[in-house]
mmCIF file with all atom_site columns, C-alpha atoms in Angstrom:
data_model
loop_
_atom_site.group_PDB
_atom_site.id
_atom_site.type_symbol
_atom_site.label_atom_id
_atom_site.label_alt_id
_atom_site.label_comp_id
_atom_site.label_asym_id
_atom_site.label_entity_id
_atom_site.label_seq_id
_atom_site.pdbx_PDB_ins_code
_atom_site.Cartn_x
_atom_site.Cartn_y
_atom_site.Cartn_z
_atom_site.occupancy
_atom_site.B_iso_or_equiv
_atom_site.pdbx_formal_charge
_atom_site.auth_seq_id
_atom_site.auth_comp_id
_atom_site.auth_asym_id
_atom_site.auth_atom_id
_atom_site.pdbx_PDB_model_num
ATOM 1   C CA . MET A 1 1   ? -125.258 128.564 100.780 1.00 71.00 ? 1   MET A CA 1
ATOM 2   C CA . SER A 1 2   ? -126.123 125.398 102.536 1.00 91.00 ? 2   SER A CA 1
ATOM 3   C CA . ARG A 1 3   ? -129.936 123.855 101.851 1.00 96.00 ? 3   ARG A CA 1
ATOM 4   C CA . LEU A 1 4   ? -130.136 124.221 106.036 1.00 98.00 ? 4   LEU A CA 1
ATOM 5   C CA . LEU A 1 5   ? -129.031 128.157 105.778 1.00 98.00 ? 5   LEU A CA 1
ATOM 6   C CA . ASN A 1 6   ? -131.580 128.854 102.729 1.00 98.00 ? 6   ASN A CA 1
ATOM 7   C CA . ALA A 1 7   ? -134.171 127.201 104.725 1.00 98.00 ? 7   ALA A CA 1
ATOM 8   C CA . ALA A 1 8   ? -133.299 128.996 108.104 1.00 98.00 ? 8   ALA A CA 1
ATOM 9   C CA . LEU A 1 9   ? -133.788 132.213 105.879 1.00 98.00 ? 9   LEU A CA 1
ATOM 10  C CA . ALA A 1 10  ? -137.028 131.346 104.311 1.00 98.00 ? 10  ALA A CA 1
ATOM 11  C CA . TYR A 1 11  ? -138.349 130.812 107.851 1.00 98.00 ? 11  TYR A CA 1
ATOM 12  C CA . ALA A 1 12  ? -137.013 133.982 109.051 1.00 98.00 ? 12  ALA A CA 1
ATOM 13  C CA . ARG A 1 13  ? -138.933 135.672 106.021 1.00 98.00 ? 13  ARG A CA 1
ATOM 14  C CA . LEU A 1 14  ? -141.900 134.019 106.944 1.00 97.00 ? 14  LEU A CA 1
ATOM 15  C CA . GLY A 1 15  ? -141.466 136.161 110.333 1.00 98.00 ? 15  GLY A CA 1
ATOM 16  C CA . TRP A 1 16  ? -140.619 132.477 111.991 1.00 98.00 ? 16  TRP A CA 1
ATOM 17  C CA . ALA A 1 17  ? -137.751 132.930 114.556 1.00 98.00 ? 17  ALA A CA 1
ATOM 18  C CA . VAL A 1 18  ? -135.333 130.204 114.235 1.00 98.00 ? 18  VAL A CA 1
ATOM 19  C CA . PHE A 1 19  ? -131.834 129.154 115.963 1.00 98.00 ? 19  PHE A CA 1
ATOM 20  C CA . PRO A 1 20  ? -129.276 126.289 115.267 1.00 98.00 ? 20  PRO A CA 1
ATOM 21  C CA . LEU A 1 21  ? -129.830 122.730 116.635 1.00 98.00 ? 21  LEU A CA 1
ATOM 22  C CA . ARG A 1 22  ? -126.743 120.123 116.973 1.00 98.00 ? 22  ARG A CA 1
ATOM 23  C CA . PRO A 1 23  ? -126.155 118.437 113.417 1.00 97.00 ? 23  PRO A CA 1
ATOM 24  C CA . ARG A 1 24  ? -128.803 115.318 113.316 1.00 96.00 ? 24  ARG A CA 1
ATOM 25  C CA . ASP A 1 25  ? -130.341 116.309 116.817 1.00 96.00 ? 25  ASP A CA 1
ATOM 26  C CA . LYS A 1 26  ? -133.064 118.514 118.438 1.00 95.00 ? 26  LYS A CA 1
ATOM 27  C CA . ILE A 1 27  ? -130.496 119.628 121.001 1.00 97.00 ? 27  ILE A CA 1
ATOM 28  C CA . PRO A 1 28  ? -129.779 123.213 120.473 1.00 98.00 ? 28  PRO A CA 1
ATOM 29  C CA . ALA A 1 29  ? -126.471 124.412 119.533 1.00 98.00 ? 29  ALA A CA 1
ATOM 30  C CA . THR A 1 30  ? -126.593 127.941 121.184 1.00 98.00 ? 30  THR A CA 1
ATOM 31  C CA . GLU A 1 31  ? -126.147 128.915 125.053 1.00 97.00 ? 31  GLU A CA 1
ATOM 32  C CA . HIS A 1 32  ? -129.898 129.738 125.634 1.00 98.00 ? 32  HIS A CA 1
ATOM 33  C CA . GLY A 1 33  ? -131.443 127.509 122.869 1.00 97.00 ? 33  GLY A CA 1
ATOM 34  C CA . VAL A 1 34  ? -134.726 128.816 121.853 1.00 98.00 ? 34  VAL A CA 1
ATOM 35  C CA . LYS A 1 35  ? -134.450 132.250 123.609 1.00 97.00 ? 35  LYS A CA 1
ATOM 36  C CA . ASP A 1 36  ? -131.730 132.733 121.238 1.00 98.00 ? 36  ASP A CA 1
ATOM 37  C CA . ALA A 1 37  ? -134.232 132.376 118.473 1.00 98.00 ? 37  ALA A CA 1
ATOM 38  C CA . THR A 1 38  ? -133.854 135.371 115.750 1.00 98.00 ? 38  THR A CA 1
ATOM 39  C CA . THR A 1 39  ? -135.429 136.524 112.445 1.00 98.00 ? 39  THR A CA 1
ATOM 40  C CA . ASP A 1 40  ? -132.090 138.609 111.744 1.00 98.00 ? 40  ASP A CA 1
ATOM 41  C CA . PRO A 1 41  ? -130.811 137.596 108.699 1.00 98.00 ? 41  PRO A CA 1
ATOM 42  C CA . ASP A 1 42  ? -127.150 138.379 109.755 1.00 98.00 ? 42  ASP A CA 1
ATOM 43  C CA . THR A 1 43  ? -126.950 136.266 113.047 1.00 98.00 ? 43  THR A CA 1
ATOM 44  C CA . ILE A 1 44  ? -128.865 133.338 111.119 1.00 98.00 ? 44  ILE A CA 1
ATOM 45  C CA . LYS A 1 45  ? -126.106 133.404 108.337 1.00 98.00 ? 45  LYS A CA 1
ATOM 46  C CA . ARG A 1 46  ? -123.158 133.458 111.000 1.00 98.00 ? 46  ARG A CA 1
ATOM 47  C CA . TRP A 1 47  ? -124.799 130.600 112.959 1.00 98.00 ? 47  TRP A CA 1
ATOM 48  C CA . TRP A 1 48  ? -124.982 128.521 109.700 1.00 98.00 ? 48  TRP A CA 1
ATOM 49  C CA . PHE A 1 49  ? -121.669 129.711 108.347 1.00 97.00 ? 49  PHE A CA 1
ATOM 50  C CA . ASP A 1 50  ? -120.113 128.612 111.554 1.00 96.00 ? 50  ASP A CA 1
ATOM 51  C CA . LYS A 1 51  ? -122.105 125.021 111.462 1.00 96.00 ? 51  LYS A CA 1
ATOM 52  C CA . PRO A 1 52  ? -123.382 124.630 108.045 1.00 97.00 ? 52  PRO A CA 1
ATOM 53  C CA . ASP A 1 53  ? -124.960 121.184 109.072 1.00 97.00 ? 53  ASP A CA 1
ATOM 54  C CA . ALA A 1 54  ? -126.784 122.598 111.959 1.00 98.00 ? 54  ALA A CA 1
ATOM 55  C CA . ASN A 1 55  ? -130.528 121.278 112.176 1.00 98.00 ? 55  ASN A CA 1
ATOM 56  C CA . ILE A 1 56  ? -132.945 124.165 112.356 1.00 98.00 ? 56  ILE A CA 1
ATOM 57  C CA . GLY A 1 57  ? -134.928 124.986 115.495 1.00 98.00 ? 57  GLY A CA 1
ATOM 58  C CA . ILE A 1 58  ? -138.102 127.129 114.935 1.00 98.00 ? 58  ILE A CA 1
ATOM 59  C CA . ALA A 1 59  ? -139.309 128.892 117.953 1.00 98.00 ? 59  ALA A CA 1
ATOM 60  C CA . CYS A 1 60  ? -143.172 128.683 118.650 1.00 98.00 ? 60  CYS A CA 1
ATOM 61  C CA . GLY A 1 61  ? -145.035 131.358 120.398 1.00 96.00 ? 61  GLY A CA 1
ATOM 62  C CA . PRO A 1 62  ? -145.810 134.919 120.218 1.00 95.00 ? 62  PRO A CA 1
ATOM 63  C CA . GLY A 1 63  ? -142.604 135.586 118.764 1.00 94.00 ? 63  GLY A CA 1
ATOM 64  C CA . SER A 1 64  ? -143.336 133.503 116.110 1.00 97.00 ? 64  SER A CA 1
ATOM 65  C CA . GLY A 1 65  ? -146.818 133.841 115.616 1.00 97.00 ? 65  GLY A CA 1
ATOM 66  C CA . ILE A 1 66  ? -147.219 130.332 115.560 1.00 98.00 ? 66  ILE A CA 1
ATOM 67  C CA . MET A 1 67  ? -148.207 127.164 117.662 1.00 97.00 ? 67  MET A CA 1
ATOM 68  C CA . VAL A 1 68  ? -147.884 123.456 116.790 1.00 97.00 ? 68  VAL A CA 1
ATOM 69  C CA . LEU A 1 69  ? -149.828 120.198 117.146 1.00 96.00 ? 69  LEU A CA 1
ATOM 70  C CA . ASP A 1 70  ? -147.632 117.527 117.315 1.00 94.00 ? 70  ASP A CA 1
ATOM 71  C CA . VAL A 1 71  ? -148.683 114.147 116.631 1.00 94.00 ? 71  VAL A CA 1
ATOM 72  C CA . ASP A 1 72  ? -146.194 111.379 117.826 1.00 88.00 ? 72  ASP A CA 1
ATOM 73  C CA . VAL A 1 73  ? -146.163 107.687 116.746 1.00 82.00 ? 73  VAL A CA 1
ATOM 74  C CA . PRO A 1 74  ? -145.660 104.712 118.673 1.00 75.00 ? 74  PRO A CA 1
ATOM 75  C CA . ASP A 1 75  ? -141.541 104.220 119.685 1.00 70.00 ? 75  ASP A CA 1
ATOM 76  C CA . PRO A 1 76  ? -141.313 100.997 121.238 1.00 68.00 ? 76  PRO A CA 1
ATOM 77  C CA . ALA A 1 77  ? -137.706 101.489 121.600 1.00 65.00 ? 77  ALA A CA 1
ATOM 78  C CA . ARG A 1 78  ? -138.455 104.398 124.190 1.00 64.00 ? 78  ARG A CA 1
ATOM 79  C CA . LYS A 1 79  ? -141.268 102.381 125.741 1.00 65.00 ? 79  LYS A CA 1
ATOM 80  C CA . LYS A 1 80  ? -144.026 104.678 123.973 1.00 68.00 ? 80  LYS A CA 1
ATOM 81  C CA . TYR A 1 81  ? -146.972 103.081 122.503 1.00 69.00 ? 81  TYR A CA 1
ATOM 82  C CA . ASP A 1 82  ? -149.718 105.245 122.360 1.00 81.00 ? 82  ASP A CA 1
ATOM 83  C CA . ASP A 1 83  ? -150.636 106.391 118.761 1.00 87.00 ? 83  ASP A CA 1
ATOM 84  C CA . GLY A 1 84  ? -151.120 109.968 117.954 1.00 90.00 ? 84  GLY A CA 1
ATOM 85  C CA . GLU A 1 85  ? -152.684 109.324 114.691 1.00 91.00 ? 85  GLU A CA 1
ATOM 86  C CA . ALA A 1 86  ? -155.394 107.322 116.525 1.00 92.00 ? 86  ALA A CA 1
ATOM 87  C CA . SER A 1 87  ? -155.828 110.357 118.929 1.00 92.00 ? 87  SER A CA 1
ATOM 88  C CA . LEU A 1 88  ? -155.836 112.965 116.345 1.00 94.00 ? 88  LEU A CA 1
ATOM 89  C CA . ALA A 1 89  ? -158.538 110.737 114.318 1.00 94.00 ? 89  ALA A CA 1
ATOM 90  C CA . ALA A 1 90  ? -160.789 110.439 117.302 1.00 95.00 ? 90  ALA A CA 1
ATOM 91  C CA . LEU A 1 91  ? -160.943 114.170 118.075 1.00 95.00 ? 91  LEU A CA 1
ATOM 92  C CA . ILE A 1 92  ? -161.360 114.614 114.582 1.00 95.00 ? 92  ILE A CA 1
ATOM 93  C CA . GLU A 1 93  ? -164.375 112.685 114.594 1.00 95.00 ? 93  GLU A CA 1
ATOM 94  C CA . LYS A 1 94  ? -165.640 114.015 117.473 1.00 95.00 ? 94  LYS A CA 1
ATOM 95  C CA . HIS A 1 95  ? -165.239 117.778 116.385 1.00 95.00 ? 95  HIS A CA 1
ATOM 96  C CA . GLY A 1 96  ? -165.538 117.632 112.726 1.00 90.00 ? 96  GLY A CA 1
ATOM 97  C CA . ASN A 1 97  ? -163.075 118.835 109.926 1.00 84.00 ? 97  ASN A CA 1
ATOM 98  C CA . PHE A 1 98  ? -159.725 119.819 110.736 1.00 93.00 ? 98  PHE A CA 1
ATOM 99  C CA . PRO A 1 99  ? -158.366 122.716 108.640 1.00 96.00 ? 99  PRO A CA 1
ATOM 100 C CA . VAL A 1 100 ? -155.530 122.260 106.083 1.00 97.00 ? 100 VAL A CA 1
ATOM 101 C CA . THR A 1 101 ? -152.539 124.072 107.406 1.00 98.00 ? 101 THR A CA 1
ATOM 102 C CA . PRO A 1 102 ? -148.834 123.939 106.959 1.00 98.00 ? 102 PRO A CA 1
ATOM 103 C CA . THR A 1 103 ? -147.615 120.338 107.991 1.00 98.00 ? 103 THR A CA 1
ATOM 104 C CA . LEU A 1 104 ? -144.306 118.433 108.490 1.00 96.00 ? 104 LEU A CA 1
ATOM 105 C CA . GLN A 1 105 ? -143.170 114.934 108.937 1.00 94.00 ? 105 GLN A CA 1
ATOM 106 C CA . SER A 1 106 ? -141.082 114.668 112.025 1.00 87.00 ? 106 SER A CA 1
ATOM 107 C CA . GLY A 1 107 ? -138.741 111.524 113.046 1.00 74.00 ? 107 GLY A CA 1
ATOM 108 C CA . VAL A 1 108 ? -139.020 107.858 112.057 1.00 69.00 ? 108 VAL A CA 1
ATOM 109 C CA . TYR A 1 109 ? -139.804 105.616 114.641 1.00 63.00 ? 109 TYR A CA 1
ATOM 110 C CA . ASP A 1 110 ? -139.963 101.685 113.682 1.00 62.00 ? 110 ASP A CA 1
ATOM 111 C CA . GLY A 1 111 ? -140.662 102.899 110.222 1.00 68.00 ? 111 GLY A CA 1
ATOM 112 C CA . ARG A 1 112 ? -143.420 105.313 111.017 1.00 75.00 ? 112 ARG A CA 1
ATOM 113 C CA . ARG A 1 113 ? -143.118 109.244 111.071 1.00 85.00 ? 113 ARG A CA 1
ATOM 114 C CA . GLY A 1 114 ? -145.018 111.517 113.146 1.00 90.00 ? 114 GLY A CA 1
ATOM 115 C CA . ARG A 1 115 ? -146.693 114.844 111.867 1.00 95.00 ? 115 ARG A CA 1
ATOM 116 C CA . GLN A 1 116 ? -146.722 118.409 113.125 1.00 97.00 ? 116 GLN A CA 1
ATOM 117 C CA . PHE A 1 117 ? -149.452 120.783 112.319 1.00 98.00 ? 117 PHE A CA 1
ATOM 118 C CA . VAL A 1 118 ? -148.342 124.751 112.285 1.00 98.00 ? 118 VAL A CA 1
ATOM 119 C CA . PHE A 1 119 ? -151.321 126.809 113.666 1.00 98.00 ? 119 PHE A CA 1
ATOM 120 C CA . SER A 1 120 ? -151.524 130.757 114.183 1.00 97.00 ? 120 SER A CA 1
ATOM 121 C CA . PHE A 1 121 ? -150.567 131.563 117.871 1.00 95.00 ? 121 PHE A CA 1
ATOM 122 C CA . PHE A 1 122 ? -153.270 132.211 120.139 1.00 90.00 ? 122 PHE A CA 1
ATOM 123 C CA . HIS A 1 123 ? -152.626 134.214 123.369 1.00 87.00 ? 123 HIS A CA 1
ATOM 124 C CA . ASP A 1 124 ? -153.148 131.319 125.811 1.00 86.00 ? 124 ASP A CA 1
ATOM 125 C CA . ALA A 1 125 ? -151.723 128.798 123.753 1.00 89.00 ? 125 ALA A CA 1
ATOM 126 C CA . THR A 1 126 ? -149.314 126.607 125.870 1.00 91.00 ? 126 THR A CA 1
ATOM 127 C CA . ASN A 1 127 ? -146.821 123.637 125.448 1.00 91.00 ? 127 ASN A CA 1
ATOM 128 C CA . THR A 1 128 ? -148.543 120.531 126.471 1.00 90.00 ? 128 THR A CA 1
ATOM 129 C CA . VAL A 1 129 ? -147.464 116.730 126.728 1.00 84.00 ? 129 VAL A CA 1
ATOM 130 C CA . GLY A 1 130 ? -150.379 114.074 126.269 1.00 80.00 ? 130 GLY A CA 1
ATOM 131 C CA . LYS A 1 131 ? -152.738 116.566 128.117 1.00 87.00 ? 131 LYS A CA 1
ATOM 132 C CA . LEU A 1 132 ? -154.912 116.743 124.940 1.00 88.00 ? 132 LEU A CA 1
ATOM 133 C CA . ALA A 1 133 ? -155.005 113.231 123.872 1.00 90.00 ? 133 ALA A CA 1
ATOM 134 C CA . PRO A 1 134 ? -152.518 110.307 124.258 1.00 90.00 ? 134 PRO A CA 1
ATOM 135 C CA . ALA A 1 135 ? -149.416 111.225 121.890 1.00 90.00 ? 135 ALA A CA 1
ATOM 136 C CA . LEU A 1 136 ? -150.631 114.645 121.130 1.00 93.00 ? 136 LEU A CA 1
ATOM 137 C CA . ASP A 1 137 ? -148.526 117.662 122.254 1.00 93.00 ? 137 ASP A CA 1
ATOM 138 C CA . THR A 1 138 ? -148.592 121.268 121.564 1.00 95.00 ? 138 THR A CA 1
ATOM 139 C CA . ARG A 1 139 ? -145.725 123.857 121.230 1.00 95.00 ? 139 ARG A CA 1
ATOM 140 C CA . ALA A 1 140 ? -146.135 127.153 122.084 1.00 95.00 ? 140 ALA A CA 1
ATOM 141 C CA . GLY A 1 141 ? -144.141 129.787 123.747 1.00 93.00 ? 141 GLY A CA 1
ATOM 142 C CA . GLY A 1 142 ? -140.753 128.606 125.034 1.00 94.00 ? 142 GLY A CA 1
ATOM 143 C CA . GLY A 1 143 ? -141.144 125.446 122.922 1.00 96.00 ? 143 GLY A CA 1
ATOM 144 C CA . TYR A 1 144 ? -139.712 124.681 119.477 1.00 97.00 ? 144 TYR A CA 1
ATOM 145 C CA . ILE A 1 145 ? -139.924 122.314 116.354 1.00 97.00 ? 145 ILE A CA 1
ATOM 146 C CA . VAL A 1 146 ? -137.171 120.880 114.306 1.00 97.00 ? 146 VAL A CA 1
ATOM 147 C CA . GLY A 1 147 ? -137.667 122.397 110.818 1.00 98.00 ? 147 GLY A CA 1
ATOM 148 C CA . PRO A 1 148 ? -137.103 120.991 107.338 1.00 97.00 ? 148 PRO A CA 1
ATOM 149 C CA . PRO A 1 149 ? -134.669 119.753 105.898 1.00 97.00 ? 149 PRO A CA 1
ATOM 150 C CA . SER A 1 150 ? -133.137 118.967 108.915 1.00 97.00 ? 150 SER A CA 1
ATOM 151 C CA . VAL A 1 151 ? -131.930 115.767 109.679 1.00 95.00 ? 151 VAL A CA 1
ATOM 152 C CA . HIS A 1 152 ? -133.340 113.152 112.590 1.00 90.00 ? 152 HIS A CA 1
ATOM 153 C CA . PRO A 1 153 ? -130.739 111.025 114.336 1.00 88.00 ? 153 PRO A CA 1
ATOM 154 C CA . SER A 1 154 ? -132.216 108.330 112.326 1.00 86.00 ? 154 SER A CA 1
ATOM 155 C CA . GLY A 1 155 ? -131.002 109.690 109.265 1.00 89.00 ? 155 GLY A CA 1
ATOM 156 C CA . ALA A 1 156 ? -134.818 110.570 108.201 1.00 89.00 ? 156 ALA A CA 1
ATOM 157 C CA . VAL A 1 157 ? -135.003 114.089 106.690 1.00 93.00 ? 157 VAL A CA 1
ATOM 158 C CA . TYR A 1 158 ? -137.709 116.454 107.946 1.00 95.00 ? 158 TYR A CA 1
ATOM 159 C CA . GLU A 1 159 ? -139.963 117.063 105.127 1.00 95.00 ? 159 GLU A CA 1
ATOM 160 C CA . TRP A 1 160 ? -142.759 119.718 104.615 1.00 97.00 ? 160 TRP A CA 1
ATOM 161 C CA . LEU A 1 161 ? -146.213 117.494 103.566 1.00 96.00 ? 161 LEU A CA 1
ATOM 162 C CA . VAL A 1 162 ? -148.172 120.820 102.791 1.00 97.00 ? 162 VAL A CA 1
ATOM 163 C CA . ARG A 1 163 ? -145.449 123.616 102.759 1.00 97.00 ? 163 ARG A CA 1
ATOM 164 C CA . PRO A 1 164 ? -145.542 127.131 103.991 1.00 96.00 ? 164 PRO A CA 1
ATOM 165 C CA . SER A 1 165 ? -145.400 128.430 100.355 1.00 93.00 ? 165 SER A CA 1
ATOM 166 C CA . GLN A 1 166 ? -148.491 126.409 99.341  1.00 94.00 ? 166 GLN A CA 1
ATOM 167 C CA . GLN A 1 167 ? -150.816 127.167 102.371 1.00 96.00 ? 167 GLN A CA 1
ATOM 168 C CA . ALA A 1 168 ? -150.991 129.818 104.812 1.00 96.00 ? 168 ALA A CA 1
ATOM 169 C CA . VAL A 1 169 ? -150.848 129.348 108.745 1.00 97.00 ? 169 VAL A CA 1
ATOM 170 C CA . VAL A 1 170 ? -154.332 129.255 109.903 1.00 97.00 ? 170 VAL A CA 1
ATOM 171 C CA . GLU A 1 171 ? -156.016 129.163 113.248 1.00 96.00 ? 171 GLU A CA 1
ATOM 172 C CA . ALA A 1 172 ? -156.095 126.185 115.419 1.00 95.00 ? 172 ALA A CA 1
ATOM 173 C CA . PRO A 1 173 ? -159.899 124.316 115.484 1.00 94.00 ? 173 PRO A CA 1
ATOM 174 C CA . ALA A 1 174 ? -161.791 125.353 118.469 1.00 90.00 ? 174 ALA A CA 1
ATOM 175 C CA . TRP A 1 175 ? -161.195 122.153 120.388 1.00 89.00 ? 175 TRP A CA 1
ATOM 176 C CA . LEU A 1 176 ? -157.577 122.894 120.255 1.00 89.00 ? 176 LEU A CA 1
ATOM 177 C CA . GLN A 1 177 ? -157.824 126.349 121.675 1.00 86.00 ? 177 GLN A CA 1
#
Protein backbone atom coordinates (compact mmCIF):
# COMPACT_ATOMS: atom_id res chain seq x y z
CA MET A 1 0.00 0.00 0.00
CA SER A 2 1.12 3.52 -0.73
CA ARG A 3 1.94 6.02 1.99
CA LEU A 4 -1.00 8.16 0.86
CA LEU A 5 -3.44 5.24 1.04
CA ASN A 6 -2.18 4.29 4.51
CA ALA A 7 -2.68 7.88 5.68
CA ALA A 8 -6.17 8.10 4.14
CA LEU A 9 -7.16 4.89 5.94
CA ALA A 10 -5.70 6.20 9.21
CA TYR A 11 -7.81 9.37 8.91
CA ALA A 12 -10.90 7.25 8.25
CA ARG A 13 -10.18 5.25 11.43
CA LEU A 14 -10.24 8.58 13.30
CA GLY A 15 -13.71 9.16 11.87
CA TRP A 16 -12.50 11.79 9.41
CA ALA A 17 -14.13 11.38 6.00
CA VAL A 18 -11.63 11.51 3.12
CA PHE A 19 -11.66 11.71 -0.67
CA PRO A 20 -8.95 11.84 -3.34
CA LEU A 21 -7.55 15.06 -4.75
CA ARG A 22 -5.59 15.36 -7.97
CA PRO A 23 -1.90 14.53 -7.49
CA ARG A 24 0.14 17.54 -6.32
CA ASP A 25 -3.04 19.62 -6.21
CA LYS A 26 -5.98 20.71 -4.04
CA ILE A 27 -8.62 19.97 -6.68
CA PRO A 28 -10.98 17.02 -6.04
CA ALA A 29 -10.44 13.92 -8.16
CA THR A 30 -14.01 12.67 -7.74
CA GLU A 31 -17.15 13.90 -9.46
CA HIS A 32 -18.71 15.47 -6.36
CA GLY A 33 -15.55 16.39 -4.45
CA VAL A 34 -16.01 16.78 -0.70
CA LYS A 35 -19.57 15.41 -1.00
CA ASP A 36 -17.98 12.05 -1.93
CA ALA A 37 -15.91 11.93 1.28
CA THR A 38 -16.20 8.69 3.22
CA THR A 39 -14.72 6.63 6.03
CA ASP A 40 -15.48 3.37 4.17
CA PRO A 41 -12.16 1.49 3.84
CA ASP A 42 -13.20 -0.39 0.69
CA THR A 43 -14.08 2.83 -1.16
CA ILE A 44 -10.87 4.49 0.03
CA LYS A 45 -8.76 1.51 -1.10
CA ARG A 46 -10.45 1.52 -4.50
CA TRP A 47 -9.78 5.24 -4.97
CA TRP A 48 -6.09 4.99 -4.06
CA PHE A 49 -5.51 1.74 -5.96
CA ASP A 50 -6.85 3.59 -9.03
CA LYS A 51 -4.77 6.73 -8.28
CA PRO A 52 -1.96 5.83 -5.84
CA ASP A 53 -0.44 9.33 -6.00
CA ALA A 54 -3.72 11.15 -5.29
CA ASN A 55 -3.51 13.76 -2.55
CA ILE A 56 -5.83 13.38 0.43
CA GLY A 57 -8.82 15.63 1.01
CA ILE A 58 -10.16 15.60 4.58
CA ALA A 59 -13.76 16.77 4.87
CA CYS A 60 -14.52 19.24 7.63
CA GLY A 61 -17.88 19.61 9.34
CA PRO A 62 -20.29 17.40 11.21
CA GLY A 63 -19.53 14.29 9.12
CA SER A 64 -15.92 14.24 10.34
CA GLY A 65 -16.54 16.03 13.62
CA ILE A 66 -13.86 18.64 12.91
CA MET A 67 -13.43 22.25 11.91
CA VAL A 68 -10.13 23.85 10.98
CA LEU A 69 -8.51 27.23 11.53
CA ASP A 70 -6.38 27.95 8.45
CA VAL A 71 -3.48 30.37 8.98
CA ASP A 72 -2.21 31.68 5.64
CA VAL A 73 1.15 33.26 4.98
CA PRO A 74 1.82 36.06 2.48
CA ASP A 75 1.98 34.91 -1.13
CA PRO A 76 3.29 37.78 -3.31
CA ALA A 77 2.89 35.68 -6.47
CA ARG A 78 -0.88 35.65 -5.86
CA LYS A 79 -0.89 39.26 -4.62
CA LYS A 80 -1.83 38.18 -1.09
CA TYR A 81 0.16 40.14 1.46
CA ASP A 82 -1.72 39.61 4.73
CA ASP A 83 0.07 37.52 7.35
CA GLY A 84 -2.14 35.04 9.21
CA GLU A 85 0.58 34.35 11.77
CA ALA A 86 0.50 38.02 12.80
CA SER A 87 -3.31 37.97 12.90
CA LEU A 88 -3.30 34.81 15.05
CA ALA A 89 -0.67 36.26 17.41
CA ALA A 90 -2.81 39.38 17.89
CA LEU A 91 -5.89 37.29 18.70
CA ILE A 92 -3.96 35.14 21.17
CA GLU A 93 -2.56 38.27 22.83
CA LYS A 94 -6.07 39.71 23.09
CA HIS A 95 -7.88 36.55 24.25
CA GLY A 96 -5.23 34.49 26.03
CA ASN A 97 -3.99 30.95 25.63
CA PHE A 98 -4.43 28.94 22.48
CA PRO A 99 -5.01 25.19 23.01
CA VAL A 100 -2.75 22.46 21.70
CA THR A 101 -4.57 20.42 19.07
CA PRO A 102 -3.52 18.49 15.94
CA THR A 103 -1.72 20.96 13.68
CA LEU A 104 -0.29 20.64 10.20
CA GLN A 105 1.95 22.65 7.92
CA SER A 106 0.35 23.47 4.62
CA GLY A 107 1.74 24.80 1.36
CA VAL A 108 4.91 26.76 0.71
CA TYR A 109 4.75 30.35 -0.45
CA ASP A 110 7.91 32.37 -0.84
CA GLY A 111 9.71 29.96 1.52
CA ARG A 112 7.03 30.16 4.27
CA ARG A 113 4.42 27.59 5.23
CA GLY A 114 0.93 28.08 6.55
CA ARG A 115 -0.56 26.13 9.46
CA GLN A 116 -3.91 24.49 10.04
CA PHE A 117 -5.31 23.76 13.50
CA VAL A 118 -7.88 20.95 13.78
CA PHE A 119 -10.63 21.49 16.37
CA SER A 120 -13.82 19.70 17.35
CA PHE A 121 -16.72 20.72 15.15
CA PHE A 122 -19.34 22.87 16.85
CA HIS A 123 -22.90 23.16 15.55
CA ASP A 124 -22.72 26.63 14.01
CA ALA A 125 -19.17 26.49 12.64
CA THR A 126 -19.01 27.85 9.10
CA ASN A 127 -16.52 28.33 6.29
CA THR A 128 -15.09 31.83 6.46
CA VAL A 129 -12.49 33.70 4.45
CA GLY A 130 -10.80 36.56 6.27
CA LYS A 131 -13.85 37.38 8.45
CA LEU A 132 -12.11 36.47 11.71
CA ALA A 133 -8.95 38.43 10.88
CA PRO A 134 -6.74 38.98 7.81
CA ALA A 135 -5.41 35.68 6.40
CA LEU A 136 -7.32 33.57 8.94
CA ASP A 137 -9.99 31.29 7.49
CA THR A 138 -12.11 28.50 8.89
CA ARG A 139 -13.15 25.26 7.25
CA ALA A 140 -16.35 23.57 8.41
CA GLY A 141 -19.33 21.86 6.72
CA GLY A 142 -18.70 21.66 2.98
CA GLY A 143 -15.05 22.65 3.42
CA TYR A 144 -11.95 20.50 3.39
CA ILE A 145 -8.22 20.53 3.96
CA VAL A 146 -5.34 18.71 2.29
CA GLY A 147 -4.04 15.99 4.59
CA PRO A 148 -0.42 14.92 5.10
CA PRO A 149 1.54 13.39 3.41
CA SER A 150 -0.02 15.00 0.33
CA VAL A 151 2.27 16.95 -1.97
CA HIS A 152 1.76 20.69 -2.54
CA PRO A 153 2.08 21.99 -6.13
CA SER A 154 5.43 23.49 -5.03
CA GLY A 155 6.70 19.97 -4.25
CA ALA A 156 6.62 20.48 -0.47
CA VAL A 157 4.99 17.72 1.54
CA TYR A 158 2.17 18.56 3.95
CA GLU A 159 3.34 17.51 7.42
CA TRP A 160 1.91 17.16 10.89
CA LEU A 161 3.48 19.45 13.49
CA VAL A 162 1.24 17.96 16.18
CA ARG A 163 -0.07 14.56 15.08
CA PRO A 164 -3.59 13.35 15.84
CA SER A 165 -1.95 10.27 17.37
CA GLN A 166 -0.04 12.54 19.82
CA GLN A 167 -2.82 14.94 20.74
CA ALA A 168 -6.57 14.54 20.76
CA VAL A 169 -8.66 17.06 18.86
CA VAL A 170 -9.82 19.70 21.34
CA GLU A 171 -12.55 22.31 21.45
CA ALA A 172 -11.81 25.59 19.67
CA PRO A 173 -11.15 28.62 21.86
CA ALA A 174 -14.29 30.60 22.71
CA TRP A 175 -13.26 33.53 20.48
CA LEU A 176 -13.28 31.20 17.47
CA GLN A 177 -16.76 29.85 18.19
